[in-house]
Amino acid sequence: METQARHLDEAYAAVNSDAHVGDYVLITVTDNGSGMSKETMAHIFETFFTTKEQGKGTGLGLATVYGILKQSKGHISVYSESGVGTTFKVYLPAVASTVRVAGAEKASLTVRGTGTLLLVEDETALRVLAATLLKKIGYTVLEAGNGVQALAAAEAHAGKIDVVVADIVIPQMGGPQLVEKLRAKQEGFAVIFMSGYTEAAALEHARVGTDAILLNKPFSAETLAG
Ligand SMILES: Nc1ncnc2c1ncn2[C@@H]1O[C@H](COP(=O)(O)OP(=O)(O)OP(=O)(O)O)[C@@H](O)[C@H]1O
Ligand SMILES: [Mg+2]
């Protein structure tokens, strides 16, 4: 993927009937996949056009992209070679004004934490992100991808655990069940459950007691830190 500022001139607009002269932000996406024949390329932006086997593709992906670009006065071009790969170039109109991103001014977190925190989350990307943040604000973080790993991590840790942050639905052993097992070994840790499902979380909440905190996914760094 590449990004670039680009000016489209009259010469370009003359040969690309849906492109307008102006300044754009160009996003280029290149793959080294199957590529496309000229025949296929002629149809890719059509609604429901797909070469994927039945039940695999909707043929809506590129039609949607095309629609969005039409609406925002952008432009898309495609270059592809069968067996070699494909390059899509997405042109979005550049704006001269400065854009203020909400929340961007809160660059650093003021909240600090101390102690050992057991983080249990099966989605690697989210776990790594959360662990990085929690370490940054001061916690010693033990990471686990499921309940069994979490128990092993707690067992291997010599000191006490102060906080358990666990997904409610994790492979092999649910969050509440894990907490129960941990409590049999050590009391006095705070519990924070994460869940993508508000109702399911509320239900589980009733089963684990009211001292557990519920964190609805997706949550911001500020919320997690808090
Ligand atoms: N990067 C690519 N490389 C090769 N062929 C592509 C590529 N992108 C799109 N195509 C071709 O264009 C067709 C239409 O793409 P589009 O994204 O609209 O639908 P789809 O990918 O088939 O379905 P869906 O997006 O629902 O998974 C694809 O079936 C494929 O033949
Ligand atoms: Mg697609």
PDB file of C-alpha atoms and ligand atoms in Angstrom:
ATOM      1  CA  MET A   1       0.000   0.000   0.000  1.00  0.00           C
ATOM      2  CA  GLU A   2       1.216   3.496  -0.785  1.00  0.00           C
ATOM      3  CA  THR A   3      -0.145   6.986  -0.226  1.00  0.00           C
ATOM      4  CA  GLN A   4       0.771  10.055  -2.210  1.00  0.00           C
ATOM      5  CA  ALA A   5      -0.431  13.541  -3.119  1.00  0.00           C
ATOM      6  CA  ARG A   6      -1.256  13.688  -6.828  1.00  0.00           C
ATOM      7  CA  HIS A   7      -2.431  16.219  -9.381  1.00  0.00           C
ATOM      8  CA  LEU A   8      -4.618  14.924 -12.189  1.00  0.00           C
ATOM      9  CA  ASP A   9      -4.190  17.074 -15.283  1.00  0.00           C
ATOM     10  CA  GLU A  10      -6.199  17.672 -18.446  1.00  0.00           C
ATOM     11  CA  ALA A  11      -4.311  15.023 -20.351  1.00  0.00           C
ATOM     12  CA  TYR A  12      -5.307  12.417 -17.747  1.00  0.00           C
ATOM     13  CA  ALA A  13      -8.934  13.604 -17.642  1.00  0.00           C
ATOM     14  CA  ALA A  14      -9.103  13.468 -21.427  1.00  0.00           C
ATOM     15  CA  VAL A  15      -8.402   9.729 -21.524  1.00  0.00           C
ATOM     16  CA  ASN A  16     -10.257   8.878 -18.278  1.00  0.00           C
ATOM     17  CA  SER A  17     -13.769  10.168 -18.800  1.00  0.00           C
ATOM     18  CA  ASP A  18     -14.825   9.910 -15.111  1.00  0.00           C
ATOM     19  CA  ALA A  19     -11.731  11.710 -13.763  1.00  0.00           C
ATOM     20  CA  HIS A  20     -11.696  15.443 -13.116  1.00  0.00           C
ATOM     21  CA  VAL A  21      -8.737  17.812 -13.125  1.00  0.00           C
ATOM     22  CA  GLY A  22      -7.605  18.613  -9.590  1.00  0.00           C
ATOM     23  CA  ASP A  23      -5.568  17.675  -6.538  1.00  0.00           C
ATOM     24  CA  TYR A  24      -6.055  14.263  -5.003  1.00  0.00           C
ATOM     25  CA  VAL A  25      -4.786  11.985  -2.294  1.00  0.00           C
ATOM     26  CA  LEU A  26      -3.810   8.750  -3.980  1.00  0.00           C
ATOM     27  CA  ILE A  27      -4.013   5.401  -2.229  1.00  0.00           C
ATOM     28  CA  THR A  28      -2.380   2.600  -4.188  1.00  0.00           C
ATOM     29  CA  VAL A  29      -3.030  -1.041  -3.335  1.00  0.00           C
ATOM     30  CA  THR A  30      -0.941  -3.646  -5.121  1.00  0.00           C
ATOM     31  CA  ASP A  31      -1.080  -7.426  -4.840  1.00  0.00           C
ATOM     32  CA  ASN A  32       0.827 -10.282  -6.416  1.00  0.00           C
ATOM     33  CA  GLY A  33      -2.253 -12.448  -6.752  1.00  0.00           C
ATOM     34  CA  SER A  34      -3.942 -14.061  -9.727  1.00  0.00           C
ATOM     35  CA  GLY A  35      -4.365 -10.901 -11.763  1.00  0.00           C
ATOM     36  CA  MET A  36      -7.218 -10.487 -14.243  1.00  0.00           C
ATOM     37  CA  SER A  37      -7.850 -10.937 -17.919  1.00  0.00           C
ATOM     38  CA  LYS A  38      -8.985  -7.919 -20.007  1.00  0.00           C
ATOM     39  CA  GLU A  39     -12.399  -9.580 -20.227  1.00  0.00           C
ATOM     40  CA  THR A  40     -12.768  -9.800 -16.418  1.00  0.00           C
ATOM     41  CA  MET A  41     -11.412  -6.274 -15.910  1.00  0.00           C
ATOM     42  CA  ALA A  42     -14.148  -4.874 -18.119  1.00  0.00           C
ATOM     43  CA  HIS A  43     -16.786  -6.003 -15.600  1.00  0.00           C
ATOM     44  CA  ILE A  44     -15.233  -5.729 -12.124  1.00  0.00           C
ATOM     45  CA  PHE A  45     -17.142  -2.600 -11.025  1.00  0.00           C
ATOM     46  CA  GLU A  46     -20.519  -4.049 -11.996  1.00  0.00           C
ATOM     47  CA  THR A  47     -22.859  -4.918  -9.145  1.00  0.00           C
ATOM     48  CA  PHE A  48     -22.888  -8.677  -8.442  1.00  0.00           C
ATOM     49  CA  PHE A  49     -20.066  -9.426 -10.885  1.00  0.00           C
ATOM     50  CA  THR A  50     -17.881 -12.105  -9.344  1.00  0.00           C
ATOM     51  CA  THR A  51     -15.576 -14.838 -10.585  1.00  0.00           C
ATOM     52  CA  LYS A  52     -15.537 -16.512  -7.197  1.00  0.00           C
ATOM     53  CA  GLU A  53     -17.316 -19.840  -6.903  1.00  0.00           C
ATOM     54  CA  GLN A  54     -20.961 -19.891  -5.876  1.00  0.00           C
ATOM     55  CA  GLY A  55     -21.473 -18.876  -2.269  1.00  0.00           C
ATOM     56  CA  LYS A  56     -18.001 -17.321  -1.923  1.00  0.00           C
ATOM     57  CA  GLY A  57     -18.265 -13.768  -3.276  1.00  0.00           C
ATOM     58  CA  THR A  58     -21.098 -11.279  -3.545  1.00  0.00           C
ATOM     59  CA  GLY A  59     -19.562  -9.190  -6.298  1.00  0.00           C
ATOM     60  CA  LEU A  60     -20.405  -6.144  -4.217  1.00  0.00           C
ATOM     61  CA  GLY A  61     -16.891  -5.238  -3.057  1.00  0.00           C
ATOM     62  CA  LEU A  62     -15.712  -3.179  -5.988  1.00  0.00           C
ATOM     63  CA  ALA A  63     -19.207  -1.935  -6.868  1.00  0.00           C
ATOM     64  CA  THR A  64     -19.318  -0.418  -3.371  1.00  0.00           C
ATOM     65  CA  VAL A  65     -15.861   1.106  -3.760  1.00  0.00           C
ATOM     66  CA  TYR A  66     -16.925   2.589  -7.094  1.00  0.00           C
ATOM     67  CA  GLY A  67     -20.113   4.009  -5.567  1.00  0.00           C
ATOM     68  CA  ILE A  68     -18.224   5.667  -2.701  1.00  0.00           C
ATOM     69  CA  LEU A  69     -15.739   7.246  -5.106  1.00  0.00           C
ATOM     70  CA  LYS A  70     -18.503   8.487  -7.385  1.00  0.00           C
ATOM     71  CA  GLN A  71     -20.224  10.095  -4.387  1.00  0.00           C
ATOM     72  CA  SER A  72     -17.071  11.759  -3.107  1.00  0.00           C
ATOM     73  CA  LYS A  73     -15.958  12.924  -6.565  1.00  0.00           C
ATOM     74  CA  GLY A  74     -12.984  10.614  -6.545  1.00  0.00           C
ATOM     75  CA  HIS A  75     -11.642   8.245  -9.144  1.00  0.00           C
ATOM     76  CA  ILE A  76     -10.344   4.678  -9.362  1.00  0.00           C
ATOM     77  CA  SER A  77      -8.050   3.049 -11.875  1.00  0.00           C
ATOM     78  CA  VAL A  78      -6.969  -0.558 -12.189  1.00  0.00           C
ATOM     79  CA  TYR A  79      -3.956  -2.161 -13.782  1.00  0.00           C
ATOM     80  CA  SER A  80      -3.686  -5.909 -13.868  1.00  0.00           C
ATOM     81  CA  GLU A  81      -1.760  -8.645 -15.525  1.00  0.00           C
ATOM     82  CA  SER A  82      -3.000 -12.217 -15.578  1.00  0.00           C
ATOM     83  CA  GLY A  83      -0.851 -14.392 -13.337  1.00  0.00           C
ATOM     84  CA  VAL A  84       1.231 -11.452 -12.084  1.00  0.00           C
ATOM     85  CA  GLY A  85      -0.962  -9.227  -9.934  1.00  0.00           C
ATOM     86  CA  THR A  86      -3.164  -6.184  -9.706  1.00  0.00           C
ATOM     87  CA  THR A  87      -2.813  -2.530  -8.778  1.00  0.00           C
ATOM     88  CA  PHE A  88      -5.778  -0.386  -7.773  1.00  0.00           C
ATOM     89  CA  LYS A  89      -5.317   3.376  -7.558  1.00  0.00           C
ATOM     90  CA  VAL A  90      -7.907   5.213  -5.503  1.00  0.00           C
ATOM     91  CA  TYR A  91      -7.982   9.006  -5.906  1.00  0.00           C
ATOM     92  CA  LEU A  92      -9.783  11.006  -3.205  1.00  0.00           C
ATOM     93  CA  PRO A  93     -10.207  14.782  -3.632  1.00  0.00           C
ATOM     94  CA  ALA A  94      -7.666  16.679  -1.515  1.00  0.00           C
ATOM     95  CA  VAL A  95      -8.963  19.419   0.768  1.00  0.00           C
ATOM     96  CA  ALA A  96      -6.938  22.515   1.561  1.00  0.00           C
ATOM     97  CA  SER A  97      -8.321  23.038   5.050  1.00  0.00           C
ATOM     98  CA  THR A  98      -6.797  21.468   8.152  1.00  0.00           C
ATOM     99  CA  VAL A  99      -8.830  18.621   9.556  1.00  0.00           C
ATOM    100  CA  ARG A 100      -9.124  18.351  13.302  1.00  0.00           C
ATOM    101  CA  VAL A 101      -9.298  14.751  14.454  1.00  0.00           C
ATOM    102  CA  ALA A 102     -11.495  14.352  17.515  1.00  0.00           C
ATOM    103  CA  GLY A 103      -9.484  13.177  20.503  1.00  0.00           C
ATOM    104  CA  ALA A 104      -6.127  13.613  18.770  1.00  0.00           C
ATOM    105  CA  GLU A 105      -5.082  16.256  21.297  1.00  0.00           C
ATOM    106  CA  LYS A 106      -5.206  13.623  24.057  1.00  0.00           C
ATOM    107  CA  ALA A 107      -1.909  12.188  22.883  1.00  0.00           C
ATOM    108  CA  SER A 108      -0.709  10.900  26.238  1.00  0.00           C
ATOM    109  CA  LEU A 109      -2.603   9.074  28.965  1.00  0.00           C
ATOM    110  CA  THR A 110      -2.436  10.563  32.436  1.00  0.00           C
ATOM    111  CA  VAL A 111      -3.726   7.461  34.225  1.00  0.00           C
ATOM    112  CA  ARG A 112      -1.075   5.277  35.901  1.00  0.00           C
ATOM    113  CA  GLY A 113      -1.327   1.759  37.247  1.00  0.00           C
ATOM    114  CA  THR A 114       0.803  -0.496  39.412  1.00  0.00           C
ATOM    115  CA  GLY A 115       0.892  -4.204  40.128  1.00  0.00           C
ATOM    116  CA  THR A 116       0.518  -7.378  38.125  1.00  0.00           C
ATOM    117  CA  LEU A 117      -2.259  -7.722  35.602  1.00  0.00           C
ATOM    118  CA  LEU A 118      -3.376 -10.958  33.940  1.00  0.00           C
ATOM    119  CA  LEU A 119      -4.722 -10.221  30.457  1.00  0.00           C
ATOM    120  CA  VAL A 120      -6.759 -12.966  28.781  1.00  0.00           C
ATOM    121  CA  GLU A 121      -7.909 -12.358  25.213  1.00  0.00           C
ATOM    122  CA  ASP A 122      -7.935 -14.770  22.275  1.00  0.00           C
ATOM    123  CA  GLU A 123      -7.824 -12.123  19.562  1.00  0.00           C
ATOM    124  CA  THR A 124      -4.066 -11.596  19.177  1.00  0.00           C
ATOM    125  CA  ALA A 125      -4.203  -8.099  17.670  1.00  0.00           C
ATOM    126  CA  LEU A 126      -6.418  -6.780  20.463  1.00  0.00           C
ATOM    127  CA  ARG A 127      -4.386  -8.544  23.165  1.00  0.00           C
ATOM    128  CA  VAL A 128      -1.079  -7.122  21.899  1.00  0.00           C
ATOM    129  CA  LEU A 129      -2.595  -3.636  21.667  1.00  0.00           C
ATOM    130  CA  ALA A 130      -4.092  -3.807  25.162  1.00  0.00           C
ATOM    131  CA  ALA A 131      -0.905  -5.303  26.659  1.00  0.00           C
ATOM    132  CA  THR A 132       1.242  -2.562  25.131  1.00  0.00           C
ATOM    133  CA  LEU A 133      -0.998   0.137  26.594  1.00  0.00           C
ATOM    134  CA  LEU A 134      -1.258  -1.474  30.033  1.00  0.00           C
ATOM    135  CA  LYS A 135       2.519  -1.905  30.235  1.00  0.00           C
ATOM    136  CA  LYS A 136       2.982   1.713  29.168  1.00  0.00           C
ATOM    137  CA  ILE A 137       0.856   3.011  32.021  1.00  0.00           C
ATOM    138  CA  GLY A 138       2.781   0.959  34.565  1.00  0.00           C
ATOM    139  CA  TYR A 139       1.387  -2.560  34.912  1.00  0.00           C
ATOM    140  CA  THR A 140       3.369  -5.773  34.810  1.00  0.00           C
ATOM    141  CA  VAL A 141       1.319  -7.732  32.276  1.00  0.00           C
ATOM    142  CA  LEU A 142       0.924 -11.522  32.035  1.00  0.00           C
ATOM    143  CA  GLU A 143      -0.642 -12.421  28.686  1.00  0.00           C
ATOM    144  CA  ALA A 144      -2.768 -15.433  27.792  1.00  0.00           C
ATOM    145  CA  GLY A 145      -4.820 -16.412  24.759  1.00  0.00           C
ATOM    146  CA  ASN A 146      -7.210 -18.715  26.603  1.00  0.00           C
ATOM    147  CA  GLY A 147      -8.273 -19.872  30.064  1.00  0.00           C
ATOM    148  CA  VAL A 148      -5.852 -22.786  30.280  1.00  0.00           C
ATOM    149  CA  GLN A 149      -2.920 -20.557  29.327  1.00  0.00           C
ATOM    150  CA  ALA A 150      -4.125 -18.003  31.865  1.00  0.00           C
ATOM    151  CA  LEU A 151      -4.122 -20.551  34.691  1.00  0.00           C
ATOM    152  CA  ALA A 152      -0.634 -21.694  33.679  1.00  0.00           C
ATOM    153  CA  ALA A 153       0.599 -18.082  33.565  1.00  0.00           C
ATOM    154  CA  ALA A 154      -0.824 -17.426  37.031  1.00  0.00           C
ATOM    155  CA  GLU A 155       0.774 -20.624  38.319  1.00  0.00           C
ATOM    156  CA  ALA A 156       4.163 -19.700  36.873  1.00  0.00           C
ATOM    157  CA  HIS A 157       4.009 -16.192  38.351  1.00  0.00           C
ATOM    158  CA  ALA A 158       5.684 -16.087  41.769  1.00  0.00           C
ATOM    159  CA  GLY A 159       3.991 -12.983  43.161  1.00  0.00           C
ATOM    160  CA  LYS A 160       0.350 -12.097  43.543  1.00  0.00           C
ATOM    161  CA  ILE A 161      -2.019 -11.000  40.824  1.00  0.00           C
ATOM    162  CA  ASP A 162      -3.739  -7.654  41.348  1.00  0.00           C
ATOM    163  CA  VAL A 163      -6.016  -7.377  38.344  1.00  0.00           C
ATOM    164  CA  VAL A 164      -7.551  -9.892  35.918  1.00  0.00           C
ATOM    165  CA  VAL A 165      -8.724  -8.486  32.583  1.00  0.00           C
ATOM    166  CA  ALA A 166     -10.449 -11.278  30.666  1.00  0.00           C
ATOM    167  CA  ASP A 167     -12.746 -11.710  27.722  1.00  0.00           C
ATOM    168  CA  ILE A 168     -16.018 -13.343  28.756  1.00  0.00           C
ATOM    169  CA  VAL A 169     -15.957 -15.731  25.822  1.00  0.00           C
ATOM    170  CA  ILE A 170     -12.509 -17.296  25.535  1.00  0.00           C
ATOM    171  CA  PRO A 171     -11.573 -20.728  24.184  1.00  0.00           C
ATOM    172  CA  GLN A 172     -11.435 -23.746  26.546  1.00  0.00           C
ATOM    173  CA  MET A 173     -12.666 -21.946  29.654  1.00  0.00           C
ATOM    174  CA  GLY A 174     -14.892 -18.877  29.867  1.00  0.00           C
ATOM    175  CA  GLY A 175     -13.758 -15.739  31.691  1.00  0.00           C
ATOM    176  CA  PRO A 176     -16.047 -16.225  34.739  1.00  0.00           C
ATOM    177  CA  GLN A 177     -14.984 -19.869  35.097  1.00  0.00           C
ATOM    178  CA  LEU A 178     -11.350 -18.823  34.942  1.00  0.00           C
ATOM    179  CA  VAL A 179     -11.880 -16.218  37.676  1.00  0.00           C
ATOM    180  CA  GLU A 180     -13.524 -18.841  39.870  1.00  0.00           C
ATOM    181  CA  LYS A 181     -10.507 -21.150  39.468  1.00  0.00           C
ATOM    182  CA  LEU A 182      -8.085 -18.288  40.171  1.00  0.00           C
ATOM    183  CA  ARG A 183     -10.035 -17.324  43.297  1.00  0.00           C
ATOM    184  CA  ALA A 184      -9.558 -20.840  44.626  1.00  0.00           C
ATOM    185  CA  LYS A 185      -5.805 -20.140  44.611  1.00  0.00           C
ATOM    186  CA  GLN A 186      -5.695 -16.467  45.506  1.00  0.00           C
ATOM    187  CA  GLU A 187      -8.233 -13.903  46.724  1.00  0.00           C
ATOM    188  CA  GLY A 188      -8.281 -10.153  46.461  1.00  0.00           C
ATOM    189  CA  PHE A 189      -7.773  -9.340  42.803  1.00  0.00           C
ATOM    190  CA  ALA A 190      -9.915  -6.936  40.813  1.00  0.00           C
ATOM    191  CA  VAL A 191     -11.820  -8.333  37.835  1.00  0.00           C
ATOM    192  CA  ILE A 192     -12.572  -6.641  34.540  1.00  0.00           C
ATOM    193  CA  PHE A 193     -14.497  -8.567  31.893  1.00  0.00           C
ATOM    194  CA  MET A 194     -14.400  -7.591  28.245  1.00  0.00           C
ATOM    195  CA  SER A 195     -17.237  -8.461  25.924  1.00  0.00           C
ATOM    196  CA  GLY A 196     -18.500  -7.669  22.473  1.00  0.00           C
ATOM    197  CA  TYR A 197     -22.024  -8.566  23.460  1.00  0.00           C
ATOM    198  CA  THR A 198     -23.739  -6.293  25.929  1.00  0.00           C
ATOM    199  CA  GLU A 199     -26.498  -8.716  26.827  1.00  0.00           C
ATOM    200  CA  ALA A 200     -24.280 -11.759  27.140  1.00  0.00           C
ATOM    201  CA  ALA A 201     -21.989  -9.714  29.355  1.00  0.00           C
ATOM    202  CA  ALA A 202     -24.836  -8.604  31.584  1.00  0.00           C
ATOM    203  CA  LEU A 203     -25.958 -12.197  31.895  1.00  0.00           C
ATOM    204  CA  GLU A 204     -22.529 -13.413  32.880  1.00  0.00           C
ATOM    205  CA  HIS A 205     -22.216 -10.442  35.201  1.00  0.00           C
ATOM    206  CA  ALA A 206     -25.074 -11.778  37.290  1.00  0.00           C
ATOM    207  CA  ARG A 207     -23.257 -15.087  37.620  1.00  0.00           C
ATOM    208  CA  VAL A 208     -19.900 -13.729  38.770  1.00  0.00           C
ATOM    209  CA  GLY A 209     -21.004 -11.138  41.255  1.00  0.00           C
ATOM    210  CA  THR A 210     -21.364  -7.394  41.149  1.00  0.00           C
ATOM    211  CA  ASP A 211     -17.753  -6.551  41.943  1.00  0.00           C
ATOM    212  CA  ALA A 212     -16.645  -7.302  38.386  1.00  0.00           C
ATOM    213  CA  ILE A 213     -16.379  -4.408  35.943  1.00  0.00           C
ATOM    214  CA  LEU A 214     -17.695  -4.826  32.416  1.00  0.00           C
ATOM    215  CA  LEU A 215     -15.897  -3.335  29.462  1.00  0.00           C
ATOM    216  CA  ASN A 216     -17.833  -3.305  26.209  1.00  0.00           C
ATOM    217  CA  LYS A 217     -15.869  -3.868  23.016  1.00  0.00           C
ATOM    218  CA  PRO A 218     -14.782  -1.872  21.190  1.00  0.00           C
ATOM    219  CA  PHE A 219     -13.278   0.387  23.847  1.00  0.00           C
ATOM    220  CA  SER A 220     -10.834   3.288  23.644  1.00  0.00           C
ATOM    221  CA  ALA A 221      -7.360   3.344  25.181  1.00  0.00           C
ATOM    222  CA  GLU A 222      -8.650   5.916  27.713  1.00  0.00           C
ATOM    223  CA  THR A 223     -11.486   3.627  28.773  1.00  0.00           C
ATOM    224  CA  LEU A 224      -9.199   0.631  29.241  1.00  0.00           C
ATOM    225  CA  ALA A 225      -6.629   2.680  31.137  1.00  0.00           C
ATOM    226  CA  GLY A 226      -9.357   4.161  33.339  1.00  0.00           C
TER     227      GLY A 226
HETATM  228  N1  LIG B   1      -7.161  -7.868  -6.546  1.00  0.00           N
HETATM  229  C1  LIG B   1      -7.796  -8.627  -7.435  1.00  0.00           C
HETATM  230  N2  LIG B   1      -7.128  -9.561  -8.163  1.00  0.00           N
HETATM  231  C2  LIG B   1      -7.756 -10.323  -9.067  1.00  0.00           C
HETATM  232  N3  LIG B   1      -9.060 -10.217  -9.369  1.00  0.00           N
HETATM  233  C3  LIG B   1      -9.782  -9.302  -8.691  1.00  0.00           C
HETATM  234  C4  LIG B   1      -9.197  -8.465  -7.697  1.00  0.00           C
HETATM  235  N4  LIG B   1     -10.146  -7.653  -7.198  1.00  0.00           N
HETATM  236  C5  LIG B   1     -11.271  -7.970  -7.855  1.00  0.00           C
HETATM  237  N5  LIG B   1     -11.069  -8.953  -8.751  1.00  0.00           N
HETATM  238  C6  LIG B   1     -12.055  -9.522  -9.688  1.00  0.00           C
HETATM  239  O1  LIG B   1     -13.206  -8.694  -9.681  1.00  0.00           O
HETATM  240  C7  LIG B   1     -14.343  -9.456  -9.280  1.00  0.00           C
HETATM  241  C8  LIG B   1     -15.300  -8.555  -8.550  1.00  0.00           C
HETATM  242  O2  LIG B   1     -14.708  -8.087  -7.328  1.00  0.00           O
HETATM  243  P1  LIG B   1     -15.620  -7.640  -6.134  1.00  0.00           P
HETATM  244  O3  LIG B   1     -14.737  -7.245  -4.999  1.00  0.00           O
HETATM  245  O4  LIG B   1     -16.593  -6.640  -6.627  1.00  0.00           O
HETATM  246  O5  LIG B   1     -16.417  -8.950  -5.772  1.00  0.00           O
HETATM  247  P2  LIG B   1     -15.842 -10.315  -5.149  1.00  0.00           P
HETATM  248  O6  LIG B   1     -14.479 -10.071  -4.582  1.00  0.00           O
HETATM  249  O7  LIG B   1     -15.968 -11.349  -6.216  1.00  0.00           O
HETATM  250  O8  LIG B   1     -16.857 -10.599  -4.019  1.00  0.00           O
HETATM  251  P3  LIG B   1     -16.765 -10.042  -2.524  1.00  0.00           P
HETATM  252  O9  LIG B   1     -16.163  -8.684  -2.581  1.00  0.00           O
HETATM  253  O10 LIG B   1     -18.158 -10.061  -2.057  1.00  0.00           O
HETATM  254  O11 LIG B   1     -15.909 -11.034  -1.796  1.00  0.00           O
HETATM  255  C9  LIG B   1     -13.767 -10.601  -8.491  1.00  0.00           C
HETATM  256  O12 LIG B   1     -14.624 -11.714  -8.458  1.00  0.00           O
HETATM  257  C10 LIG B   1     -12.500 -10.900  -9.273  1.00  0.00           C
HETATM  258  O13 LIG B   1     -12.768 -11.623 -10.436  1.00  0.00           O
HETATM  259 MG    MG B   2     -13.964  -8.373  -3.241  1.00  0.00          MG
END
